[in-house]
Tab-separated table of C-alpha atoms in Angstrom:
chain	number	residue	atom	x	y	z
L	1	MET	CA	76.977	35.896	74.930
L	2	THR	CA	76.010	35.080	71.122
L	3	PRO	CA	77.840	32.171	70.242
L	4	CYS	CA	79.502	32.096	66.714
L	5	VAL	CA	78.969	28.870	64.748
L	6	PHE	CA	80.738	26.755	62.902
L	7	LEU	CA	78.763	24.403	60.659
L	8	LEU	CA	79.712	21.346	59.071
L	9	SER	CA	77.032	20.202	57.340
L	10	GLU	CA	75.640	18.825	53.581
L	11	HIS	CA	72.520	20.421	54.022
L	12	PRO	CA	71.487	24.125	54.191
L	13	ALA	CA	72.070	25.912	57.554
L	14	PRO	CA	68.768	26.019	59.763
L	15	GLU	CA	66.877	29.167	60.026
L	16	GLY	CA	67.377	29.459	63.901
L	17	LEU	CA	71.314	29.650	63.340
L	18	ALA	CA	71.154	32.969	60.856
L	19	GLY	CA	71.846	35.188	63.607
L	20	CYS	CA	75.277	33.553	64.785
L	21	LEU	CA	76.015	31.655	61.796
L	22	ALA	CA	79.671	32.183	60.934
L	23	GLY	CA	79.823	29.839	57.686
L	24	CYS	CA	78.425	26.462	56.167
L	25	TRP	CA	80.877	24.046	54.908
L	26	SER	CA	80.583	20.321	53.511
L	27	PRO	CA	82.647	17.937	55.398
L	28	ALA	CA	82.724	15.930	52.321
L	29	ALA	CA	84.110	18.974	50.427
L	30	LEU	CA	86.663	20.155	53.183
L	31	THR	CA	88.596	16.633	53.151
L	32	HIS	CA	88.984	16.392	49.480
L	33	ALA	CA	89.382	20.548	48.264
L	34	GLY	CA	92.575	22.312	49.625
L	35	VAL	CA	90.658	25.769	48.615
L	36	GLU	CA	87.597	25.135	50.872
L	37	LEU	CA	90.009	24.049	54.030
L	38	THR	CA	91.912	26.738	53.337
L	39	GLY	CA	88.865	29.220	53.499
L	40	LEU	CA	87.598	27.564	56.625
L	41	ARG	CA	91.077	27.831	58.389
L	42	ALA	CA	91.200	31.606	57.424
L	43	GLN	CA	88.107	32.412	58.932
L	44	TRP	CA	88.432	30.366	62.417
L	45	ALA	CA	91.642	32.288	62.765
L	46	ALA	CA	89.792	35.399	62.279
L	47	HIS	CA	87.240	34.630	64.792
L	48	ARG	CA	89.399	34.761	67.924
L	49	ASP	CA	86.237	35.291	70.060
L	50	PRO	CA	86.049	32.601	72.877
L	51	ALA	CA	82.344	31.958	72.374
L	52	ARG	CA	82.747	30.561	68.947
L	53	LEU	CA	81.944	26.532	68.385
L	54	TRP	CA	81.215	23.982	66.303
L	55	LEU	CA	78.003	22.338	65.013
L	56	LEU	CA	78.100	19.270	63.273
L	57	ASP	CA	75.123	17.938	60.956
L	58	VAL	CA	76.647	14.277	60.090
L	59	PRO	CA	75.544	10.862	60.469
L	60	ALA	CA	75.592	9.948	63.853
L	61	GLU	CA	77.929	6.747	63.015
L	62	SER	CA	80.183	9.453	61.172
L	63	LEU	CA	80.459	11.642	64.441
L	64	GLY	CA	83.643	10.204	65.711
L	65	GLU	CA	85.900	10.357	62.628
L	66	GLN	CA	84.803	14.259	62.213
L	67	LEU	CA	85.608	15.090	65.496
L	68	GLN	CA	89.366	13.556	64.821
L	69	TRP	CA	89.627	15.251	61.931
L	70	LEU	CA	88.860	18.529	63.565
L	71	ILE	CA	91.999	17.429	65.826
L	72	ALA	CA	93.832	16.578	62.920
L	73	GLN	CA	93.436	20.473	61.476
L	74	ASP	CA	94.099	21.953	64.826
L	75	LEU	CA	90.625	23.025	64.983
L	76	ARG	CA	89.445	21.542	68.131
L	77	ASP	CA	89.835	24.045	70.913
L	78	THR	CA	86.005	24.951	71.333
L	79	PRO	CA	82.790	23.009	72.178
L	80	VAL	CA	81.416	20.741	69.513
L	81	LEU	CA	77.690	20.024	69.170
L	82	TRP	CA	75.742	17.399	67.292
L	83	TRP	CA	72.927	18.743	65.330
L	84	ALA	CA	70.527	15.953	65.510
L	85	ARG	CA	67.781	16.288	62.227
L	86	THR	CA	66.134	13.150	63.082
L	87	SER	CA	63.051	12.893	65.310
L	88	PRO	CA	62.615	9.471	67.630
L	89	SER	CA	59.766	8.717	68.585
L	90	ASP	CA	60.503	7.618	71.872
L	91	ASP	CA	62.813	8.188	74.918
L	92	GLU	CA	64.794	4.851	74.560
L	93	THR	CA	66.321	5.953	70.786
L	94	ILE	CA	66.869	9.662	71.688
L	95	GLY	CA	68.845	8.338	75.119
L	96	ASP	CA	70.606	6.061	72.792
L	97	LEU	CA	71.697	8.610	70.245
L	98	GLU	CA	72.781	10.728	72.601
L	99	ASN	CA	74.821	8.254	74.255
L	100	GLN	CA	76.383	7.416	71.033
L	101	ALA	CA	77.176	11.540	70.605
L	102	TRP	CA	78.647	11.731	73.709
L	103	GLN	CA	80.831	8.711	73.408
L	104	ALA	CA	82.154	10.029	70.204
L	105	GLY	CA	83.230	13.361	71.895
L	106	VAL	CA	80.453	15.761	71.548
L	107	ASP	CA	79.420	18.504	74.402
L	108	ASP	CA	75.386	18.053	73.667
L	109	VAL	CA	72.980	17.221	71.075
L	110	LEU	CA	70.714	19.646	69.476
L	111	TRP	CA	67.490	18.116	68.438
L	112	ALA	CA	65.503	19.821	65.493
L	113	HIS	CA	62.100	19.189	66.821
L	114	GLN	CA	63.462	21.245	70.008
L	115	PRO	CA	63.977	24.624	68.595
L	116	ASP	CA	63.584	26.328	71.637
L	117	ARG	CA	66.598	24.762	73.701
L	118	HIS	CA	69.051	25.488	71.092
L	119	GLY	CA	70.057	28.881	72.637
L	120	ARG	CA	70.502	27.405	76.016
L	121	GLN	CA	72.337	24.569	75.162
L	122	LEU	CA	74.660	26.736	73.082
L	123	GLU	CA	75.416	29.094	75.954
L	124	ARG	CA	76.000	26.537	78.518
L	125	ALA	CA	78.629	24.419	76.385
L	126	LEU	CA	80.275	27.820	75.936
L	127	ALA	CA	80.221	28.464	79.773
L	128	ARG	CA	81.469	24.947	80.264
L	129	HIS	CA	84.301	25.440	78.294
L	130	GLN	CA	85.386	28.924	79.560
L	131	ALA	CA	84.854	27.982	82.979
L	132	ARG	CA	89.044	27.777	84.763
L	133	GLY	CA	88.413	24.263	85.313
L	134	GLY	CA	86.017	23.162	82.617
L	135	LEU	CA	85.823	21.048	79.758
L	136	GLY	CA	87.356	23.936	77.568
L	137	ALA	CA	90.104	24.808	80.031
L	138	VAL	CA	91.452	20.822	79.433
L	139	LEU	CA	90.952	21.511	76.040
L	140	ARG	CA	93.354	23.857	76.114
L	141	HIS	CA	95.877	22.650	78.005
L	142	ARG	CA	95.958	19.474	75.845
L	143	GLN	CA	95.731	21.863	72.449
L	144	GLN	CA	99.105	22.849	73.610
L	145	GLU	CA	100.248	19.946	74.761
L	146	LEU	CA	99.599	18.937	71.196
L	147	HIS	CA	101.289	21.918	69.865
L	148	ALA	CA	104.549	21.505	72.216
L	149	LEU	CA	104.720	17.566	70.994
L	150	ARG	CA	104.437	18.107	67.143
L	151	ALA	CA	106.862	21.186	67.754
L	152	SER	CA	109.447	18.571	69.451
L	153	LEU	CA	108.322	15.789	66.835
L	154	ASN	CA	109.279	18.366	63.875
L	155	ASN	CA	112.593	19.220	65.156
L	156	ILE	CA	113.738	15.294	64.968
L	157	PRO	CA	115.383	14.894	61.686
L	158	ALA	CA	114.144	11.132	61.484
L	159	PRO	CA	110.776	10.557	59.781
L	160	ILE	CA	107.894	9.819	62.295
L	161	PHE	CA	104.508	8.294	62.518
L	162	VAL	CA	101.567	7.364	64.625
L	163	LYS	CA	98.431	5.051	63.046
L	164	ASP	CA	95.665	4.092	64.623
L	165	ALA	CA	94.195	0.495	65.309
L	166	GLU	CA	92.551	0.496	61.896
L	167	GLY	CA	95.978	1.467	59.881
L	168	VAL	CA	94.831	5.196	59.671
L	169	TYR	CA	97.367	7.742	60.124
L	170	THR	CA	96.691	9.799	62.935
L	171	GLU	CA	99.764	11.771	63.283
L	172	CYS	CA	103.239	12.671	61.304
L	173	ASN	CA	106.138	15.063	61.955
L	174	GLN	CA	107.661	17.480	59.032
L	175	ALA	CA	110.443	15.036	58.495
L	176	PHE	CA	107.902	12.227	57.432
L	177	LEU	CA	106.101	14.410	54.986
L	178	GLN	CA	109.342	15.714	53.237
L	179	TYR	CA	110.433	12.622	52.872
L	180	LEU	CA	107.408	11.384	51.198
L	181	GLY	CA	106.835	14.576	49.578
L	182	LEU	CA	103.060	14.969	50.347
L	183	THR	CA	101.286	17.318	52.422
L	184	ARG	CA	99.480	16.739	56.307
L	185	GLN	CA	96.161	16.433	54.560
L	186	GLN	CA	97.312	14.004	52.204
L	187	VAL	CA	98.710	11.641	55.247
L	188	VAL	CA	96.436	12.465	58.174
L	189	GLY	CA	93.384	10.420	57.966
L	190	HIS	CA	94.363	7.918	55.498
L	191	SER	CA	96.069	4.879	55.018
L	192	VAL	CA	99.298	2.981	53.604
L	193	TYR	CA	97.189	2.517	50.261
L	194	ASP	CA	96.427	6.074	49.789
L	195	ILE	CA	100.312	7.093	50.043
L	196	ALA	CA	102.106	4.120	48.609
L	197	PRO	CA	102.512	2.158	45.602
L	198	ALA	CA	100.408	-0.900	46.100
L	199	ASP	CA	103.043	-3.551	46.187
L	200	LEU	CA	104.573	-1.702	49.040
L	201	ALA	CA	101.397	-1.108	50.468
L	202	LYS	CA	100.682	-4.772	51.251
L	203	VAL	CA	104.247	-5.278	52.627
L	204	TYR	CA	103.517	-2.131	55.335
L	205	ASP	CA	99.747	-3.593	56.131
L	206	ALA	CA	100.977	-7.156	56.914
L	207	ALA	CA	103.489	-5.670	59.199
L	208	ASP	CA	100.908	-3.565	60.896
L	209	ARG	CA	98.730	-6.496	61.710
L	210	ALA	CA	101.261	-8.468	62.782
L	211	LEU	CA	102.725	-5.719	65.070
L	212	LEU	CA	99.370	-5.354	66.276
L	213	ALA	CA	98.761	-8.939	66.884
L	214	SER	CA	102.063	-9.485	68.984
L	215	GLY	CA	101.219	-6.366	70.969
L	216	GLY	CA	104.837	-5.549	71.588
L	217	ARG	CA	107.885	-4.025	68.898
L	218	GLN	CA	108.865	-4.374	65.164
L	219	ILE	CA	111.820	-4.024	63.680
L	220	TYR	CA	111.816	-4.766	59.790
L	221	GLU	CA	113.832	-3.469	56.467
L	222	SER	CA	111.449	-2.261	53.261
L	223	GLN	CA	111.722	0.051	50.877
L	224	VAL	CA	109.703	3.429	50.737
L	225	ARG	CA	108.971	5.885	47.643
L	226	TRP	CA	110.881	8.901	47.868
L	227	ALA	CA	109.811	12.760	47.427
L	228	ASP	CA	111.284	12.402	43.938
L	229	GLY	CA	109.777	9.042	43.177
L	230	HIS	CA	112.743	6.921	43.903
L	231	LEU	CA	112.276	4.030	46.264
L	232	ARG	CA	114.946	4.165	49.154
L	233	ASP	CA	115.960	1.686	51.647
L	234	VAL	CA	114.327	1.988	55.225
L	235	LEU	CA	114.657	0.402	58.618
L	236	PHE	CA	111.523	0.595	60.393
L	237	HIS	CA	111.149	1.063	64.154
L	238	LYS	CA	107.654	0.596	65.508
L	239	ALA	CA	105.523	-0.026	69.010
L	240	VAL	CA	101.905	-0.509	69.820
L	241	PHE	CA	100.372	1.746	72.253
L	242	HIS	CA	97.299	0.676	74.448
L	243	ASP	CA	94.481	2.099	76.115
L	244	ALA	CA	93.403	1.999	79.598
L	245	GLN	CA	91.978	-2.157	79.326
L	246	GLY	CA	95.109	-2.947	77.909
L	247	ARG	CA	93.737	-3.501	74.341
L	248	PRO	CA	96.152	-2.616	71.373
L	249	THR	CA	94.517	1.070	69.806
L	250	GLY	CA	97.417	1.713	67.766
L	251	GLN	CA	100.900	2.220	66.734
L	252	ALA	CA	103.722	4.386	66.580
L	253	GLY	CA	106.877	4.179	64.364
L	254	ALA	CA	110.119	5.604	63.023
L	255	MET	CA	111.771	5.126	59.755
L	256	PHE	CA	115.727	5.561	59.003
L	257	ASP	CA	117.215	5.742	56.140
L	258	ILE	CA	119.709	2.959	55.066
L	259	THR	CA	120.007	3.582	51.024
L	260	GLU	CA	123.588	4.748	51.479
L	261	ARG	CA	124.282	1.675	54.126
L	262	ARG	CA	123.094	-0.683	51.839
L	263	ALA	CA	124.925	0.394	49.048
L	264	LEU	CA	128.381	0.614	50.613
L	265	GLU	CA	127.344	-2.905	52.164
L	266	ARG	CA	126.977	-4.099	48.621
L	267	ARG	CA	130.241	-2.181	47.324
L	268	LEU	CA	132.039	-4.089	49.797
L	269	ARG	CA	130.669	-7.574	49.007
L	270	GLN	CA	131.201	-7.352	45.660
L	271	GLN	CA	135.012	-6.014	46.357
L	272	ALA	CA	135.269	-9.316	48.628
L	273	GLU	CA	133.342	-11.195	46.196
L	274	THR	CA	134.725	-9.986	42.712
L	275	ASP	CA	138.665	-9.763	40.809
L	276	PRO	CA	138.864	-6.160	41.022
L	277	LEU	CA	140.757	-6.221	37.570
L	278	THR	CA	137.900	-8.582	35.316
L	279	GLY	CA	135.187	-7.771	37.224
L	280	LEU	CA	134.522	-11.745	37.295
L	281	LEU	CA	134.250	-14.072	40.551
L	282	ASN	CA	137.583	-14.343	42.625
L	283	ARG	CA	138.497	-17.976	44.105
L	284	ARG	CA	136.880	-17.301	47.310
L	285	SER	CA	133.225	-16.557	45.768
L	286	LEU	CA	133.998	-19.387	43.422
L	287	GLU	CA	134.009	-22.347	46.214
L	288	ALA	CA	130.980	-20.164	47.890
L	289	GLN	CA	128.927	-20.868	44.908
L	290	MET	CA	130.288	-23.610	43.715
L	291	ILE	CA	130.431	-26.144	46.734
L	292	PRO	CA	126.578	-26.370	47.084
L	293	ARG	CA	126.351	-26.747	43.122
L	294	LEU	CA	128.606	-29.931	43.347
L	295	GLN	CA	127.057	-31.359	46.601
L	296	ARG	CA	123.590	-31.052	44.439
L	297	ALA	CA	124.874	-32.554	41.489
L	298	ALA	CA	126.741	-35.181	43.432
L	299	GLU	CA	122.933	-36.029	45.421
L	300	GLN	CA	121.233	-36.216	41.972
L	301	ASP	CA	124.195	-38.403	40.765
L	302	GLN	CA	124.712	-36.095	37.766
L	303	ALA	CA	127.881	-35.035	35.901
L	304	LEU	CA	129.752	-31.515	35.765
L	305	ALA	CA	131.853	-29.742	32.919
L	306	LEU	CA	134.450	-27.561	34.089
L	307	LEU	CA	136.908	-25.147	31.895
L	308	VAL	CA	140.399	-23.944	33.057
L	309	PHE	CA	142.494	-21.940	30.711
L	310	ASP	CA	145.277	-19.451	30.907
L	311	VAL	CA	147.181	-16.894	28.653
L	312	ASP	CA	149.953	-18.625	26.366
L	313	HIS	CA	153.528	-16.770	26.957
L	314	PHE	CA	151.671	-14.146	29.159
L	315	LYS	CA	155.375	-13.322	31.005
L	316	ASP	CA	156.631	-12.445	27.619
L	317	ILE	CA	153.355	-9.704	27.160
L	318	ASN	CA	154.122	-8.603	30.494
L	319	ASP	CA	157.608	-8.414	29.568
L	320	GLY	CA	157.586	-6.806	26.883
L	321	HIS	CA	154.932	-4.329	26.672
L	322	GLY	CA	154.603	-4.097	30.428
L	323	HIS	CA	151.760	-4.932	32.584
L	324	SER	CA	149.418	-2.288	31.682
L	325	ALA	CA	149.178	-4.091	28.363
L	326	GLY	CA	148.836	-7.516	30.578
L	327	ASP	CA	146.098	-6.414	32.682
L	328	SER	CA	144.228	-5.594	28.977
L	329	VAL	CA	144.467	-8.943	27.428
L	330	LEU	CA	143.232	-10.246	30.944
L	331	ARG	CA	139.914	-7.810	30.383
L	332	LEU	CA	139.955	-8.503	27.074
L	333	ILE	CA	139.910	-12.154	27.737
L	334	ALA	CA	137.386	-11.890	30.457
L	335	GLN	CA	134.958	-9.920	28.102
L	336	VAL	CA	134.940	-12.205	25.347
L	337	VAL	CA	134.652	-15.433	27.021
L	338	GLY	CA	131.994	-13.913	29.378
L	339	GLN	CA	129.840	-12.996	26.499
L	340	HIS	CA	129.375	-16.403	25.218
L	341	LEU	CA	128.511	-18.034	28.773
L	342	ARG	CA	125.017	-18.453	30.205
L	343	SER	CA	123.994	-16.242	32.926
L	344	ASP	CA	124.059	-19.377	35.438
L	345	ASP	CA	127.938	-20.374	34.310
L	346	LEU	CA	130.228	-19.613	36.826
L	347	PHE	CA	133.244	-17.756	35.281
L	348	ALA	CA	136.125	-16.887	37.920
L	349	ARG	CA	139.722	-15.738	37.773
L	350	LEU	CA	141.606	-17.956	40.296
L	351	GLY	CA	144.810	-15.761	40.079
L	352	GLY	CA	147.375	-14.532	37.513
L	353	ASP	CA	146.223	-15.407	33.913
L	354	GLU	CA	144.044	-18.646	35.096
L	355	PHE	CA	140.807	-18.860	34.981
L	356	VAL	CA	137.685	-20.958	35.315
L	357	VAL	CA	134.410	-21.828	33.821
L	358	VAL	CA	132.090	-24.085	35.641
L	359	LEU	CA	128.692	-24.749	33.255
L	360	ALA	CA	125.729	-25.074	34.269
L	361	GLY	CA	125.090	-28.523	32.292
L	362	ILE	CA	127.282	-30.688	30.249
L	363	GLU	CA	125.881	-29.996	27.146
L	364	GLY	CA	127.666	-27.612	24.906
L	365	VAL	CA	131.252	-28.122	26.661
L	366	HIS	CA	132.883	-29.463	23.280
L	367	SER	CA	131.348	-26.652	20.966
L	368	LEU	CA	132.828	-24.253	23.392
L	369	ALA	CA	136.264	-25.377	24.351
L	370	GLN	CA	136.385	-25.113	20.593
L	371	ARG	CA	135.428	-21.722	20.216
L	372	LEU	CA	136.874	-20.149	23.095
L	373	PRO	CA	140.407	-19.912	21.807
L	374	ALA	CA	139.721	-19.152	18.372
L	375	LEU	CA	137.165	-16.088	19.704
L	376	VAL	CA	140.164	-14.650	22.151
L	377	ALA	CA	142.928	-14.760	18.887
L	378	ALA	CA	140.761	-12.862	16.767
L	379	GLN	CA	140.882	-10.256	18.993
L	380	ARG	CA	143.089	-6.906	18.864
L	381	ILE	CA	144.214	-5.145	21.813
L	382	ASP	CA	145.730	-1.568	20.885
L	383	LEU	CA	148.661	-0.469	23.033
L	384	ASP	CA	149.417	3.253	24.496
L	385	ASP	CA	152.506	3.298	21.979
L	386	GLY	CA	150.357	2.780	18.704
L	387	ARG	CA	151.434	-0.996	18.517
L	388	SER	CA	148.292	-3.683	18.839
L	389	LEU	CA	148.783	-7.419	19.903
L	390	SER	CA	146.976	-10.377	19.936
L	391	ALA	CA	146.631	-12.852	22.371
L	392	ARG	CA	146.090	-16.745	23.012
L	393	ILE	CA	144.446	-18.975	25.417
L	394	SER	CA	144.983	-22.663	25.893
L	395	LEU	CA	142.175	-24.286	27.493
L	396	GLY	CA	141.442	-27.972	29.120
L	397	ALA	CA	137.842	-28.983	29.522
L	398	VAL	CA	136.320	-31.765	31.779
L	399	VAL	CA	133.382	-33.797	32.341
L	400	LEU	CA	133.472	-35.667	35.515
L	401	PRO	CA	131.204	-37.311	38.196
L	402	ALA	CA	130.671	-34.878	40.621
L	403	ARG	CA	130.028	-37.223	43.280
L	404	GLU	CA	134.048	-38.373	43.128
L	405	HIS	CA	135.127	-34.854	43.043
L	406	THR	CA	135.786	-32.062	45.176
L	407	LEU	CA	136.165	-28.344	43.915
L	408	ASP	CA	140.047	-28.724	44.064
L	409	SER	CA	140.144	-32.248	42.608
L	410	ALA	CA	137.865	-31.062	39.755
L	411	ILE	CA	139.889	-27.590	38.937
L	412	HIS	CA	143.024	-30.153	39.445
L	413	THR	CA	142.151	-32.567	36.864
L	414	ALA	CA	140.797	-29.784	34.300
L	415	ASP	CA	144.464	-28.387	34.847
L	416	LEU	CA	145.724	-32.072	33.670
L	417	VAL	CA	144.109	-31.576	30.243
L	418	LEU	CA	145.541	-28.107	30.134
L	419	TYR	CA	148.761	-28.742	30.337
L	420	GLU	CA	147.671	-31.673	27.452
L	421	ALA	CA	146.532	-28.446	25.701
L	422	LYS	CA	149.877	-26.741	25.966
L	423	ARG	CA	152.022	-29.933	24.669
L	424	LEU	CA	149.955	-30.232	21.717
L	425	GLY	CA	150.913	-26.761	20.384
L	426	ARG	CA	149.075	-24.153	22.501
L	427	ASN	CA	145.792	-22.141	21.497
L	428	ARG	CA	143.817	-24.465	21.667
L	429	GLY	CA	140.814	-26.098	23.707
L	430	VAL	CA	141.229	-30.366	25.104
L	431	VAL	CA	138.176	-31.970	26.645
L	432	MET	CA	138.284	-35.290	28.668
L	433	ASP	CA	135.125	-37.037	29.751
L	434	THR	CA	136.230	-38.956	32.787
L	435	ARG	CA	132.604	-40.808	33.278
L	436	PRO	CA	132.721	-44.548	33.307
L	437	SER	CA	131.682	-45.682	29.734
L	438	SER	CA	128.531	-46.265	30.603
L	439	GLU	CA	127.603	-42.761	31.449
L	440	SER	CA	129.443	-40.736	28.780
L	441	PRO	CA	127.611	-40.791	25.083
L	442	GLY	CA	129.708	-42.114	22.301
L	443	GLY	CA	131.781	-44.021	24.948
L	444	GLY	CA	134.165	-42.625	27.278
L	445	THR	CA	137.068	-44.134	29.438
L	446	GLU	CA	137.195	-45.641	32.648
L	447	PRO	CA	138.271	-42.614	35.557
L	448	GLY	CA	142.360	-43.110	35.688
L	449	GLN	CA	142.355	-45.305	32.652
L	450	GLY	CA	143.094	-44.672	28.985
L	451	ARG	CA	143.938	-40.843	29.503
L	452	GLY	CA	145.476	-40.239	26.546
L	453	ASP	CA	143.409	-41.616	24.291
L	454	ALA	CA	140.564	-39.380	25.816
L	455	LEU	CA	142.625	-36.377	25.461
L	456	LYS	CA	143.475	-37.066	21.914
L	457	ALA	CA	140.192	-37.985	21.175
L	458	GLY	CA	138.935	-34.775	22.983
L	459	SER	CA	141.261	-32.107	21.290
L	460	ALA	CA	139.512	-29.171	20.072
């Protein structure tokens, strides 16, 4: 029986293999060049002779890695022998190297200084593999199981992957490759740092290490770069598997795309937290954000600035021009006022034509109260019938000690100032500082005292 030898080597083929050599390929070139791998696959498929085998001419410490690569490429169902070019001077070194090779998974070792044994070793390795109960039968059975497993995994729509203890991918299904837009060669044998953006790879690697340390299961959310380059929200389900001694040797996981679910949750949350007409915060959301802000201000003994305003004669707008015109007025006011607020100010529609602004600080409250009515009045709204209209607002602003108020009492105090703005003729802003005179710059009024004077002094 003449064996058909497939040699993986970075060196020229040994002369003794001239009669049975099917080809010689560079392992380094194969793992980086798809063209060379395609050629090897074609020749491998063309030699259906059961007498074919692999001969690896690689460093002893690389044997395990090379064997795993052959398995990953579906090229490991025949004997594998190691070509040992070194010629150790003592039997102990030879024994250590042979043990290392056998532990890596090779069938036999061909020493360069023992060429007279090579032919017999090749035939013996082939005979063992071809025996009905021999290693070859076991390998073929395992290969069939692997093919069946892969076929099953490839029929599962969820992306599935397997990694070893070092975080290197050893297996994945077709859905995983399609999701990432990568080939099998780009995934198997590589780590997350090879296939994912650096920032996401760090997240995956940290999660992998935590999972291996715990030895159990793991569920967490992250993002994954999709095949088209966009990021998708993903839920990971992973579990560790162990060797016979109970040591964690790797992990298997699945990814579930939750992008649409997260988008729906965001839409529902936005609908629950915002006013559908203006897009501003609704009262419920204002309370949720305002209460902790009020508590922090009270703990730090700080003041709070609050503005409340509504549309002058809003009922007349609705009655005279229709509710659609009234809606347009409310949307325009929300847009105009929102353009003159800071990102950390809170702006909400309480209902009807009433709005509330909670400033992040008390600076500028007088200036803002003066400007907003004029800014709104300067706008014109074109109606469907060709006419146009403008709107006016009355505004009440208060600066008050946070420790003495709840959200409702603060809004109520600002409402009282708003009524004063209406009493003074509408289309204006009025500011009142309710802090003790020792706290308010330029003097002020004691809470509950001198309210009329404060209102007049603060008229805008």
